[in-house]
Tab-separated table of C-alpha atoms in Angstrom:
chain	number	residue	atom	x	y	z
A	1	MET	CA	79.888	95.453	102.640
A	2	ASN	CA	83.088	97.114	103.860
A	3	PRO	CA	82.480	100.915	103.903
A	4	LEU	CA	86.070	101.736	104.609
A	5	ASN	CA	87.538	99.280	102.278
A	6	PRO	CA	89.299	101.411	99.270
A	7	ARG	CA	87.836	98.981	96.883
A	8	ARG	CA	84.402	99.828	98.112
A	9	ARG	CA	82.024	102.864	98.685
A	10	LEU	CA	81.930	104.422	101.902
A	11	VAL	CA	78.388	104.087	103.335
A	12	THR	CA	77.480	106.192	106.381
A	13	ALA	CA	74.483	106.026	108.659
A	14	GLU	CA	72.901	109.108	106.981
A	15	GLN	CA	73.325	107.233	103.515
A	16	ARG	CA	71.609	104.236	104.883
A	17	ASN	CA	68.345	106.125	105.636
A	18	PRO	CA	68.300	108.716	102.920
A	19	PRO	CA	65.516	111.272	102.726
A	20	PRO	CA	62.633	110.767	100.366
A	21	PRO	CA	62.941	112.015	96.878
A	22	SER	CA	60.848	115.199	96.222
A	23	PRO	CA	58.770	115.546	93.124
A	24	GLY	CA	60.859	118.417	91.683
A	25	ASP	CA	63.767	118.078	89.544
A	26	GLY	CA	65.840	116.175	92.237
A	27	PRO	CA	66.232	115.527	95.977
A	28	PRO	CA	66.159	118.522	98.305
A	29	PRO	CA	69.511	119.656	99.953
A	30	PRO	CA	70.125	118.364	103.701
A	31	THR	CA	68.885	120.510	106.311
A	32	GLY	CA	69.547	120.951	110.061
A	33	TYR	CA	72.702	119.338	111.204
A	34	LEU	CA	73.432	117.887	107.665
A	35	ALA	CA	73.107	121.222	105.780
A	36	ASP	CA	76.776	121.718	105.593
A	37	ASP	CA	77.826	117.956	105.460
A	38	ALA	CA	79.560	116.589	102.412
A	39	THR	CA	78.183	113.576	100.444
A	40	PRO	CA	80.833	111.132	99.721
A	41	PRO	CA	81.505	110.688	96.076
A	42	ALA	CA	81.043	107.188	94.317
A	43	THR	CA	84.693	106.512	93.904
A	44	LEU	CA	86.800	107.873	96.685
A	45	ARG	CA	89.888	105.665	97.264
A	46	LEU	CA	92.475	108.124	98.064
A	47	GLN	CA	90.107	110.088	100.609
A	48	LEU	CA	88.994	106.702	102.048
A	49	ASN	CA	92.545	105.796	102.807
A	50	ALA	CA	93.226	109.109	104.535
A	51	LEU	CA	89.943	109.101	106.570
A	52	GLN	CA	90.554	105.332	107.838
A	53	ALA	CA	94.260	106.329	108.664
A	54	LEU	CA	92.835	109.291	110.790
A	55	ALA	CA	90.433	106.909	112.486
A	56	ARG	CA	92.661	104.127	113.226
A	57	GLN	CA	95.373	106.816	114.630
A	58	THR	CA	92.560	108.187	116.875
A	59	PHE	CA	91.871	104.836	118.135
A	60	ALA	CA	95.722	104.348	118.678
A	61	VAL	CA	95.741	107.595	120.990
A	62	ARG	CA	92.678	106.382	122.807
A	63	LEU	CA	94.437	102.880	123.302
A	64	THR	CA	97.578	104.703	124.817
A	65	THR	CA	95.654	107.088	126.943
A	66	LEU	CA	93.347	104.224	128.287
A	67	THR	CA	96.415	102.119	129.073
A	68	ILE	CA	98.377	104.926	130.814
A	69	GLY	CA	95.085	106.352	132.867
A	70	THR	CA	93.773	102.933	133.894
A	71	PRO	CA	96.144	102.965	137.101
A	72	PHE	CA	94.973	106.080	138.085
A	73	ALA	CA	91.444	104.825	138.057
A	74	MET	CA	92.514	101.711	140.071
A	75	ALA	CA	94.088	103.717	142.777
A	76	ASN	CA	91.050	105.711	143.522
A	77	THR	CA	88.752	102.790	144.039
A	78	THR	CA	88.116	100.816	146.933
A	79	ASN	CA	88.117	96.914	147.138
A	80	GLY	CA	84.956	94.973	145.809
A	81	PRO	CA	82.531	95.744	143.131
A	82	PRO	CA	83.901	99.405	142.290
A	83	THR	CA	87.310	97.879	141.728
A	84	HIS	CA	85.631	94.938	139.433
A	85	ALA	CA	83.654	97.477	137.470
A	86	VAL	CA	86.658	99.789	136.677
A	87	LEU	CA	88.790	96.627	135.788
A	88	ILE	CA	85.795	95.470	133.559
A	89	ALA	CA	85.516	98.877	131.946
A	90	ALA	CA	89.367	99.095	131.376
A	91	VAL	CA	89.706	95.803	129.858
A	92	LEU	CA	86.702	96.598	127.533
A	93	GLY	CA	87.869	99.907	126.593
A	94	ILE	CA	91.394	98.626	125.990
A	95	THR	CA	90.269	95.641	123.975
A	96	VAL	CA	87.713	97.720	121.733
A	97	SER	CA	90.381	100.243	120.729
A	98	TYR	CA	92.942	97.545	120.040
A	99	ALA	CA	90.461	95.546	118.029
A	100	MET	CA	89.542	98.556	115.912
A	101	LEU	CA	93.356	99.369	115.383
A	102	ARG	CA	94.134	95.898	114.577
A	103	ASP	CA	91.182	94.670	112.522
A	104	TRP	CA	89.680	97.958	111.259
A	105	TYR	CA	88.249	96.439	108.084
A	106	ARG	CA	86.248	93.732	110.006
A	107	PHE	CA	84.885	96.007	112.679
A	108	ALA	CA	84.664	99.468	111.047
A	109	PRO	CA	81.433	98.653	108.951
A	110	ARG	CA	79.558	97.655	112.228
A	111	LEU	CA	80.814	100.659	113.921
A	112	LEU	CA	79.500	102.909	110.945
A	113	ALA	CA	76.298	100.963	110.751
A	114	HIS	CA	75.587	101.161	114.425
A	115	PRO	CA	76.527	104.511	116.017
A	116	THR	CA	75.335	103.370	119.625
A	117	LEU	CA	78.592	101.328	119.736
A	118	MET	CA	80.467	104.443	119.975
A	119	ALA	CA	78.042	105.720	122.799
A	120	LEU	CA	78.680	102.285	124.462
A	121	ASP	CA	82.541	102.754	124.303
A	122	LEU	CA	82.112	106.267	125.804
A	123	LEU	CA	80.380	104.661	128.868
A	124	PHE	CA	83.288	102.485	129.560
A	125	GLY	CA	85.480	105.650	129.339
A	126	ALA	CA	82.908	107.406	131.734
A	127	VAL	CA	83.126	104.638	134.314
A	128	LEU	CA	87.012	105.133	134.255
A	129	LEU	CA	86.947	108.709	134.266
A	130	LEU	CA	84.584	108.830	137.418
A	131	THR	CA	86.929	106.752	139.576
A	132	ALA	CA	90.042	108.892	138.450
A	133	SER	CA	89.865	112.673	138.048
A	134	PRO	CA	89.634	115.319	135.324
A	135	ALA	CA	93.328	116.032	135.872
A	136	SER	CA	94.312	112.298	134.924
A	137	PRO	CA	95.235	111.118	131.583
A	138	LEU	CA	92.192	109.381	131.113
A	139	ALA	CA	90.697	112.871	130.665
A	140	TYR	CA	92.429	113.219	127.200
A	141	ALA	CA	90.850	109.958	126.123
A	142	THR	CA	87.552	111.718	126.067
A	143	VAL	CA	88.757	114.024	123.178
A	144	CYS	CA	88.878	111.067	120.965
A	145	THR	CA	85.293	110.385	121.078
A	146	PRO	CA	84.251	113.623	119.522
A	147	LEU	CA	87.031	113.285	116.810
A	148	LEU	CA	86.068	109.878	115.942
A	149	SER	CA	82.219	110.921	115.559
A	150	GLY	CA	82.963	113.710	113.626
A	151	LEU	CA	85.231	111.677	111.036
A	152	LEU	CA	82.759	108.956	110.809
A	153	TYR	CA	79.191	110.428	111.270
A	154	GLY	CA	79.315	113.993	110.292
A	155	TRP	CA	77.596	116.877	111.977
A	156	ARG	CA	74.718	115.047	113.606
A	157	GLY	CA	76.813	112.336	114.978
A	158	ALA	CA	79.446	114.666	116.092
A	159	GLY	CA	76.652	116.782	117.868
A	160	VAL	CA	74.936	113.931	119.674
A	161	LEU	CA	78.289	112.226	120.885
A	162	THR	CA	79.940	115.349	121.723
A	163	GLY	CA	76.750	116.405	123.772
A	164	LEU	CA	76.911	112.990	125.581
A	165	GLN	CA	80.723	113.482	126.424
A	166	LEU	CA	80.089	117.018	127.707
A	167	ALA	CA	77.520	115.491	130.151
A	168	VAL	CA	79.931	112.917	131.149
A	169	LEU	CA	82.391	115.631	131.966
A	170	LEU	CA	79.960	117.496	133.991
A	171	THR	CA	78.968	114.598	135.937
A	172	VAL	CA	82.854	113.860	136.605
A	173	HIS	CA	83.263	117.606	137.627
A	174	ARG	CA	80.518	117.196	140.091
A	175	ALA	CA	82.157	114.177	141.633
A	176	TRP	CA	85.618	115.721	141.805
A	177	GLU	CA	84.624	119.542	142.370
A	178	HIS	CA	86.240	119.347	145.800
A	179	ARG	CA	89.626	118.884	144.362
A	180	PRO	CA	91.847	121.802	143.372
A	181	GLY	CA	91.877	122.515	139.802
A	182	ALA	CA	89.068	120.089	138.754
A	183	GLY	CA	86.914	122.827	137.275
A	184	ALA	CA	89.789	124.443	135.143
A	185	ASN	CA	90.744	120.999	133.911
A	186	THR	CA	87.161	120.150	133.102
A	187	LEU	CA	86.606	123.374	131.177
A	188	LEU	CA	89.706	122.791	129.364
A	189	ILE	CA	88.755	119.391	128.431
A	190	ALA	CA	85.363	120.323	127.408
A	191	GLY	CA	86.579	123.086	125.035
A	192	VAL	CA	89.114	120.466	123.469
A	193	CYS	CA	86.062	118.144	123.046
A	194	VAL	CA	83.941	120.494	121.280
A	195	ALA	CA	86.979	121.711	118.906
A	196	ALA	CA	87.814	117.963	118.203
A	197	GLY	CA	84.152	117.329	117.066
A	198	ILE	CA	84.375	120.304	114.746
A	199	ILE	CA	87.770	119.519	113.366
A	200	GLY	CA	86.659	115.827	112.801
A	201	VAL	CA	83.704	116.966	110.874
A	202	THR	CA	85.746	119.604	108.968
A	203	LEU	CA	88.371	117.117	107.929
A	204	ARG	CA	85.640	114.560	106.787
A	205	ASN	CA	83.999	117.269	104.682
A	206	LEU	CA	87.249	118.704	103.171
A	207	MET	CA	88.284	115.064	102.200
A	208	PHE	CA	84.989	114.303	100.356
A	209	ARG	CA	84.611	117.815	98.714
A	210	PHE	CA	88.328	117.381	97.618
A	211	GLY	CA	87.128	113.970	96.352
A	212	THR	CA	84.333	115.264	94.488
A	213	ALA	CA	86.413	117.766	92.741
A	214	THR	CA	89.253	115.369	91.957
A	215	GLN	CA	86.561	113.017	90.356
A	216	ALA	CA	84.867	115.616	88.289
A	217	LEU	CA	88.471	116.602	87.111
A	218	SER	CA	89.187	112.984	86.319
A	219	GLU	CA	85.839	112.735	84.335
A	220	ALA	CA	86.579	116.080	82.386
A	221	THR	CA	90.009	114.973	81.327
A	222	SER	CA	88.504	111.624	80.253
A	223	ARG	CA	85.858	113.256	78.213
A	224	LEU	CA	88.638	115.550	76.673
A	225	ALA	CA	90.790	112.413	75.814
A	226	VAL	CA	87.950	110.570	74.191
A	227	ALA	CA	87.057	113.793	72.195
A	228	GLU	CA	90.640	114.274	71.175
A	229	ALA	CA	90.919	110.404	70.321
A	230	VAL	CA	87.463	110.773	68.367
A	231	GLU	CA	88.836	113.806	66.525
A	232	SER	CA	92.197	112.268	65.725
A	233	GLU	CA	90.243	109.058	64.364
A	234	ARG	CA	88.123	111.270	62.272
A	235	ALA	CA	91.227	113.174	60.614
A	236	ARG	CA	92.875	109.885	60.074
A	237	LEU	CA	89.925	108.448	58.285
A	238	ALA	CA	89.428	111.662	56.363
A	239	ARG	CA	93.123	111.361	55.061
A	240	ASP	CA	92.783	107.658	54.062
A	241	LEU	CA	89.509	108.095	52.271
A	242	HIS	CA	91.191	111.123	50.220
A	243	ASP	CA	94.193	109.292	49.494
A	244	SER	CA	92.575	106.236	48.437
A	245	VAL	CA	88.716	105.533	47.675
A	246	ALA	CA	87.811	109.275	46.981
A	247	LYS	CA	90.316	109.735	44.286
A	248	THR	CA	89.655	106.386	42.659
A	249	LEU	CA	85.799	107.036	42.611
A	250	HIS	CA	86.672	110.243	40.897
A	251	GLY	CA	88.608	108.750	38.143
A	252	LEU	CA	85.900	106.171	37.949
A	253	ALA	CA	83.431	108.936	37.356
A	254	LEU	CA	85.774	110.519	34.682
A	255	ALA	CA	86.164	107.038	32.960
A	256	ALA	CA	82.297	106.435	32.984
A	257	ASP	CA	81.860	109.924	31.708
A	258	ALA	CA	84.248	109.318	28.592
A	259	LEU	CA	82.648	106.118	28.137
A	260	ALA	CA	79.148	107.689	27.906
A	261	THR	CA	80.549	110.358	25.549
A	262	SER	CA	82.068	107.620	23.468
A	263	ALA	CA	78.891	105.802	23.163
A	264	ASP	CA	76.824	108.902	22.215
A	265	HIS	CA	78.870	109.144	19.035
A	266	PRO	CA	77.261	108.689	15.896
A	267	THR	CA	79.607	105.995	14.540
A	268	PRO	CA	81.203	104.521	18.099
A	269	ASP	CA	84.206	102.596	17.680
A	270	PRO	CA	83.847	99.031	19.347
A	271	ALA	CA	87.343	99.010	20.357
A	272	HIS	CA	87.531	102.318	21.656
A	273	LEU	CA	84.338	101.522	23.891
A	274	ARG	CA	86.004	98.352	25.041
A	275	GLN	CA	88.930	100.195	26.099
A	276	GLN	CA	86.658	102.818	28.138
A	277	ALA	CA	84.671	100.104	29.472
A	278	GLY	CA	87.911	98.323	30.625
A	279	LEU	CA	89.236	101.501	32.233
A	280	VAL	CA	85.910	101.687	34.290
A	281	ALA	CA	85.940	98.292	35.416
A	282	SER	CA	89.628	98.585	36.342
A	283	ALA	CA	88.842	101.704	38.304
A	284	ALA	CA	85.929	99.920	40.047
A	285	ARG	CA	88.057	97.066	41.055
A	286	ARG	CA	90.835	99.319	42.265
A	287	ALA	CA	88.140	101.036	44.368
A	288	ALA	CA	87.133	97.704	45.866
A	289	ALA	CA	90.524	96.782	46.777
A	290	GLU	CA	91.362	100.157	48.364
A	291	SER	CA	88.008	100.020	50.249
A	292	ARG	CA	89.107	96.248	51.649
A	293	ASP	CA	92.674	97.734	52.416
A	294	LEU	CA	91.060	100.599	54.315
A	295	LEU	CA	88.846	98.101	56.206
A	296	THR	CA	91.785	95.785	56.846
A	297	ASP	CA	93.468	98.991	58.264
A	298	LEU	CA	90.538	99.620	60.541
A	299	ARG	CA	90.355	96.283	61.997
A	300	ARG	CA	94.324	96.356	62.727
A	301	HIS	CA	93.441	99.543	64.710
A	302	THR	CA	90.533	97.839	66.543
A	303	ASP	CA	92.334	94.572	67.066
A	304	LEU	CA	95.440	95.790	69.006
A	305	THR	CA	96.722	92.349	69.785
A	306	ALA	CA	97.129	92.014	65.871
A	307	PRO	CA	100.598	92.817	64.695
A	308	ALA	CA	101.047	94.868	61.675
A	309	PRO	CA	102.987	92.893	58.861
A	310	PRO	CA	106.479	94.461	58.373
A	311	THR	CA	106.866	96.460	55.141
A	312	ASP	CA	109.911	96.970	52.868
A	313	LEU	CA	109.803	100.800	52.357
A	314	THR	CA	112.160	100.795	49.154
A	315	ALA	CA	110.197	98.057	47.533
A	316	GLU	CA	106.876	99.881	48.088
A	317	LEU	CA	108.066	102.975	46.905
A	318	THR	CA	109.221	101.037	43.619
A	319	ALA	CA	105.921	99.368	43.194
A	320	ARG	CA	103.838	102.521	43.888
A	321	ALA	CA	106.203	104.369	41.300
A	322	LYS	CA	105.555	101.576	38.622
A	323	ASP	CA	101.930	101.449	39.129
A	324	PHE	CA	101.833	105.362	38.945
A	325	GLU	CA	103.702	105.284	35.652
A	326	SER	CA	101.402	102.609	34.151
A	327	ARG	CA	98.299	104.549	35.078
A	328	THR	CA	99.444	107.943	33.935
A	329	SER	CA	102.157	107.332	31.422
A	330	ILE	CA	104.398	109.816	33.233
A	331	PRO	CA	107.923	108.342	33.494
A	332	THR	CA	108.865	107.996	37.193
A	333	HIS	CA	112.127	106.956	38.526
A	334	VAL	CA	112.998	105.793	41.740
A	335	THR	CA	116.689	106.328	43.122
A	336	HIS	CA	118.161	105.157	46.434
A	337	PRO	CA	121.864	105.970	46.837
A	338	GLY	CA	123.455	105.029	50.027
A	339	GLU	CA	122.363	102.546	52.717
A	340	GLU	CA	119.090	100.847	53.314
A	341	PRO	CA	116.716	102.583	55.510
A	342	PRO	CA	116.602	100.963	59.040
A	343	PRO	CA	113.388	99.036	59.965
A	344	LEU	CA	110.559	101.587	60.699
A	345	PRO	CA	107.447	101.372	62.817
A	346	PRO	CA	104.434	100.182	60.382
A	347	GLU	CA	102.386	103.203	61.138
A	348	THR	CA	105.360	105.457	59.955
A	349	THR	CA	105.902	103.392	56.884
A	350	HIS	CA	102.363	103.730	56.058
A	351	HIS	CA	102.544	107.615	56.541
A	352	LEU	CA	105.580	107.698	54.149
A	353	LEU	CA	103.927	105.768	51.397
A	354	ALA	CA	100.706	107.741	51.689
A	355	ILE	CA	102.561	111.162	51.354
A	356	THR	CA	104.402	109.560	48.346
A	357	SER	CA	101.051	108.545	46.738
A	358	GLU	CA	99.564	111.908	47.162
A	359	ALA	CA	102.497	113.896	46.041
A	360	LEU	CA	102.439	111.590	43.033
A	361	GLU	CA	98.796	112.171	42.335
A	362	ASN	CA	99.112	115.970	42.557
A	363	ILE	CA	101.886	115.734	39.885
A	364	HIS	CA	99.408	114.000	37.667
A	365	ARG	CA	96.526	116.120	38.330
A	366	HIS	CA	97.985	119.553	38.517
A	367	ALA	CA	101.682	119.701	37.679
A	368	HIS	CA	101.307	118.970	33.775
A	369	ALA	CA	104.798	117.198	34.248
A	370	THR	CA	106.546	115.049	31.893
A	371	THR	CA	108.589	113.011	34.258
A	372	ALA	CA	108.732	112.303	38.131
A	373	GLU	CA	111.437	111.220	40.509
A	374	VAL	CA	111.172	109.584	43.722
A	375	SER	CA	114.560	109.649	45.930
A	376	LEU	CA	115.250	108.026	49.155
A	377	THR	CA	118.321	108.853	51.198
A	378	THR	CA	119.527	107.705	54.367
A	379	THR	CA	122.168	108.931	56.864
A	380	PRO	CA	122.819	107.712	60.236
A	381	ASP	CA	120.336	110.005	62.108
A	382	THR	CA	117.969	111.068	59.273
A	383	LEU	CA	115.942	109.811	56.368
A	384	HIS	CA	115.155	112.066	53.332
A	385	LEU	CA	112.338	111.257	50.970
A	386	THR	CA	111.877	113.558	47.947
A	387	ILE	CA	109.474	113.640	45.175
A	388	LYS	CA	109.930	116.158	42.448
A	389	ASP	CA	108.685	116.791	38.890
A	390	ASP	CA	109.361	119.253	35.902
A	391	GLY	CA	106.056	120.593	35.764
A	392	VAL	CA	104.698	124.200	36.266
A	393	GLY	CA	105.176	124.317	40.115
A	394	LEU	CA	103.153	126.055	42.796
A	395	PRO	CA	101.886	129.437	43.064
A	396	PRO	CA	104.339	131.873	44.686
A	397	THR	CA	102.182	132.782	47.635
A	398	PHE	CA	100.694	129.266	48.157
A	399	THR	CA	100.360	127.905	51.662
A	400	LEU	CA	98.688	125.235	53.657
A	401	GLU	CA	96.264	127.509	55.056
A	402	GLU	CA	95.254	128.644	51.636
A	403	ALA	CA	95.147	124.943	50.475
A	404	GLN	CA	92.781	124.054	53.197
A	405	ARG	CA	90.529	127.102	52.421
A	406	SER	CA	90.513	126.083	48.718
A	407	GLY	CA	89.625	122.365	49.338
A	408	HIS	CA	93.057	120.906	48.798
A	409	PHE	CA	92.759	118.422	51.416
A	410	GLY	CA	95.778	116.493	50.039
A	411	LEU	CA	98.441	118.754	51.038
A	412	LEU	CA	96.737	119.330	54.368
A	413	GLY	CA	96.719	115.507	54.906
A	414	MET	CA	100.367	115.236	53.814
A	415	ALA	CA	101.226	117.964	56.422
A	416	GLU	CA	99.182	116.066	59.189
A	417	ARG	CA	101.056	112.631	58.257
A	418	ALA	CA	104.197	114.398	58.431
A	419	ALA	CA	103.375	115.731	62.093
A	420	ARG	CA	102.217	112.277	63.076
A	421	THR	CA	105.700	110.583	62.316
A	422	ASN	CA	107.577	113.773	63.980
A	423	ALA	CA	108.849	114.602	60.379
A	424	THR	CA	109.350	117.847	58.527
A	425	LEU	CA	107.692	118.772	55.163
A	426	HIS	CA	108.673	121.120	52.849
A	427	LEU	CA	107.308	122.238	49.331
A	428	ARG	CA	109.204	124.453	47.206
A	429	THR	CA	109.174	125.323	43.573
A	430	THR	CA	112.127	124.427	41.555
A	431	ALA	CA	113.247	125.287	38.094
A	432	PRO	CA	111.321	123.783	36.695
A	433	GLY	CA	108.488	121.886	38.819
A	434	THR	CA	107.870	121.273	42.426
A	435	GLU	CA	109.788	119.442	45.145
A	436	VAL	CA	108.358	117.771	48.142
A	437	THR	CA	110.827	116.913	50.854
A	438	LEU	CA	110.170	114.852	53.778
A	439	THR	CA	113.040	114.785	56.726
A	440	LEU	CA	112.384	112.056	59.248
A	441	PRO	CA	114.733	111.801	62.248
A	442	LEU	CA	115.917	108.259	63.009
A	443	PRO	CA	116.401	107.106	66.553
A	444	ALA	CA	119.860	106.485	67.814
A	445	CYS	CA	121.108	102.929	67.385
A	446	ASP	CA	123.897	101.361	69.422
A	447	PRO	CA	127.080	101.331	67.527
A	448	PRO	CA	128.051	97.548	66.290
A	449	PRO	CA	130.418	95.518	68.487
A	450	LEU	CA	134.143	96.013	67.950
A	451	THR	CA	135.895	93.203	66.265
A	452	PRO	CA	138.791	91.467	67.825
A	453	ARG	CA	141.316	93.411	65.490
A	454	GLN	CA	139.514	96.847	66.385
A	455	GLU	CA	139.681	96.134	70.118
A	456	ALA	CA	143.465	95.306	69.797
A	457	ALA	CA	143.842	98.617	67.692
A	458	HIS	CA	142.357	100.716	70.405
A	459	ALA	CA	144.181	99.005	73.134
């Protein structure tokens, strides 16, 4: 497993040996050095990228200081085994730093799983520092060890390795205390090492806590998006059910009641009963067809790869007006002056037809009208759809909020459908009757190319 790979989860030495769970509600919080240590979240790609970048840059600094400081160590050794020991320590230290910088993804998991490797690398630096002096560039390589331990292992690893580094510095100081300035340099480097360990742990915990907060925010945003999608789908289903099956079932119930009343008559007319039964059967078939259309629409929303068939808006408006006239015996005229409407998205066409059907149904149920008219007008940037009648009109103080409170969900559904298409819906009382106007902005289209004659005229 690759702990610092952005596609994997960071597994530290503390996580490989977690404390046993308590019998209470959950595991107890860490104690001791780990009391303030942040736990890496499950998914932390951004934070892992930043953490590995810091670690690799620290190894780059360590490689540079070892390369620059090795000549100082070689200059202070005598020929023979001491020179060989310093040369081996320098080669191993430089090689390890270069390997971590070059192949981080290969060696980082082993370094995280075995913190003793960092202590072994510290030993190589100690050999070089003993032969150099606290005032040489090798002293600054010691700062990288506490910083790396804080970044990779947290408080416990930083405390142990920083303590070992301070012990090395104390040994070096005793070996070089006769040199002027050795004590001040050793004290300065020791303070920097302690500060580097604290900074490393602080950066590590800040990254993980920021990652936890980011993950929690992302989850909350996802939950809100899911809730909004569910609410939007519920509203859509409510509109579709109200505009189709619910009204048809209401008509079916009325037809069945009329059939029952006719059957209870002392001398029922067989022809009239046959007509009433035909109405019941027709309403049932219509309800079944609308249910099938609703299920087909739901399947189309589920299968995003299935393209919706194109719809001719003018032809559909004419068909619905004829169907409305045949069912209600209210003369309904469709007018379409001007140009044909441009191709519209299937969802927009569906909403326009549903608004038209709902407005016609309201004319039948509430307006007591004798005629109805559907008008479709298209301009270069706007589409106007108007449904009007010669009925009694709306109450003077009627609003959409009042319609929702009184259970008139049809008008509310019309307003929601208009909002879904970025259109504007207006309801007003005329003399006589009611007029429902839908204004839909059309997307800007590129002008047609000029003919050769027009190009010559413009030239």
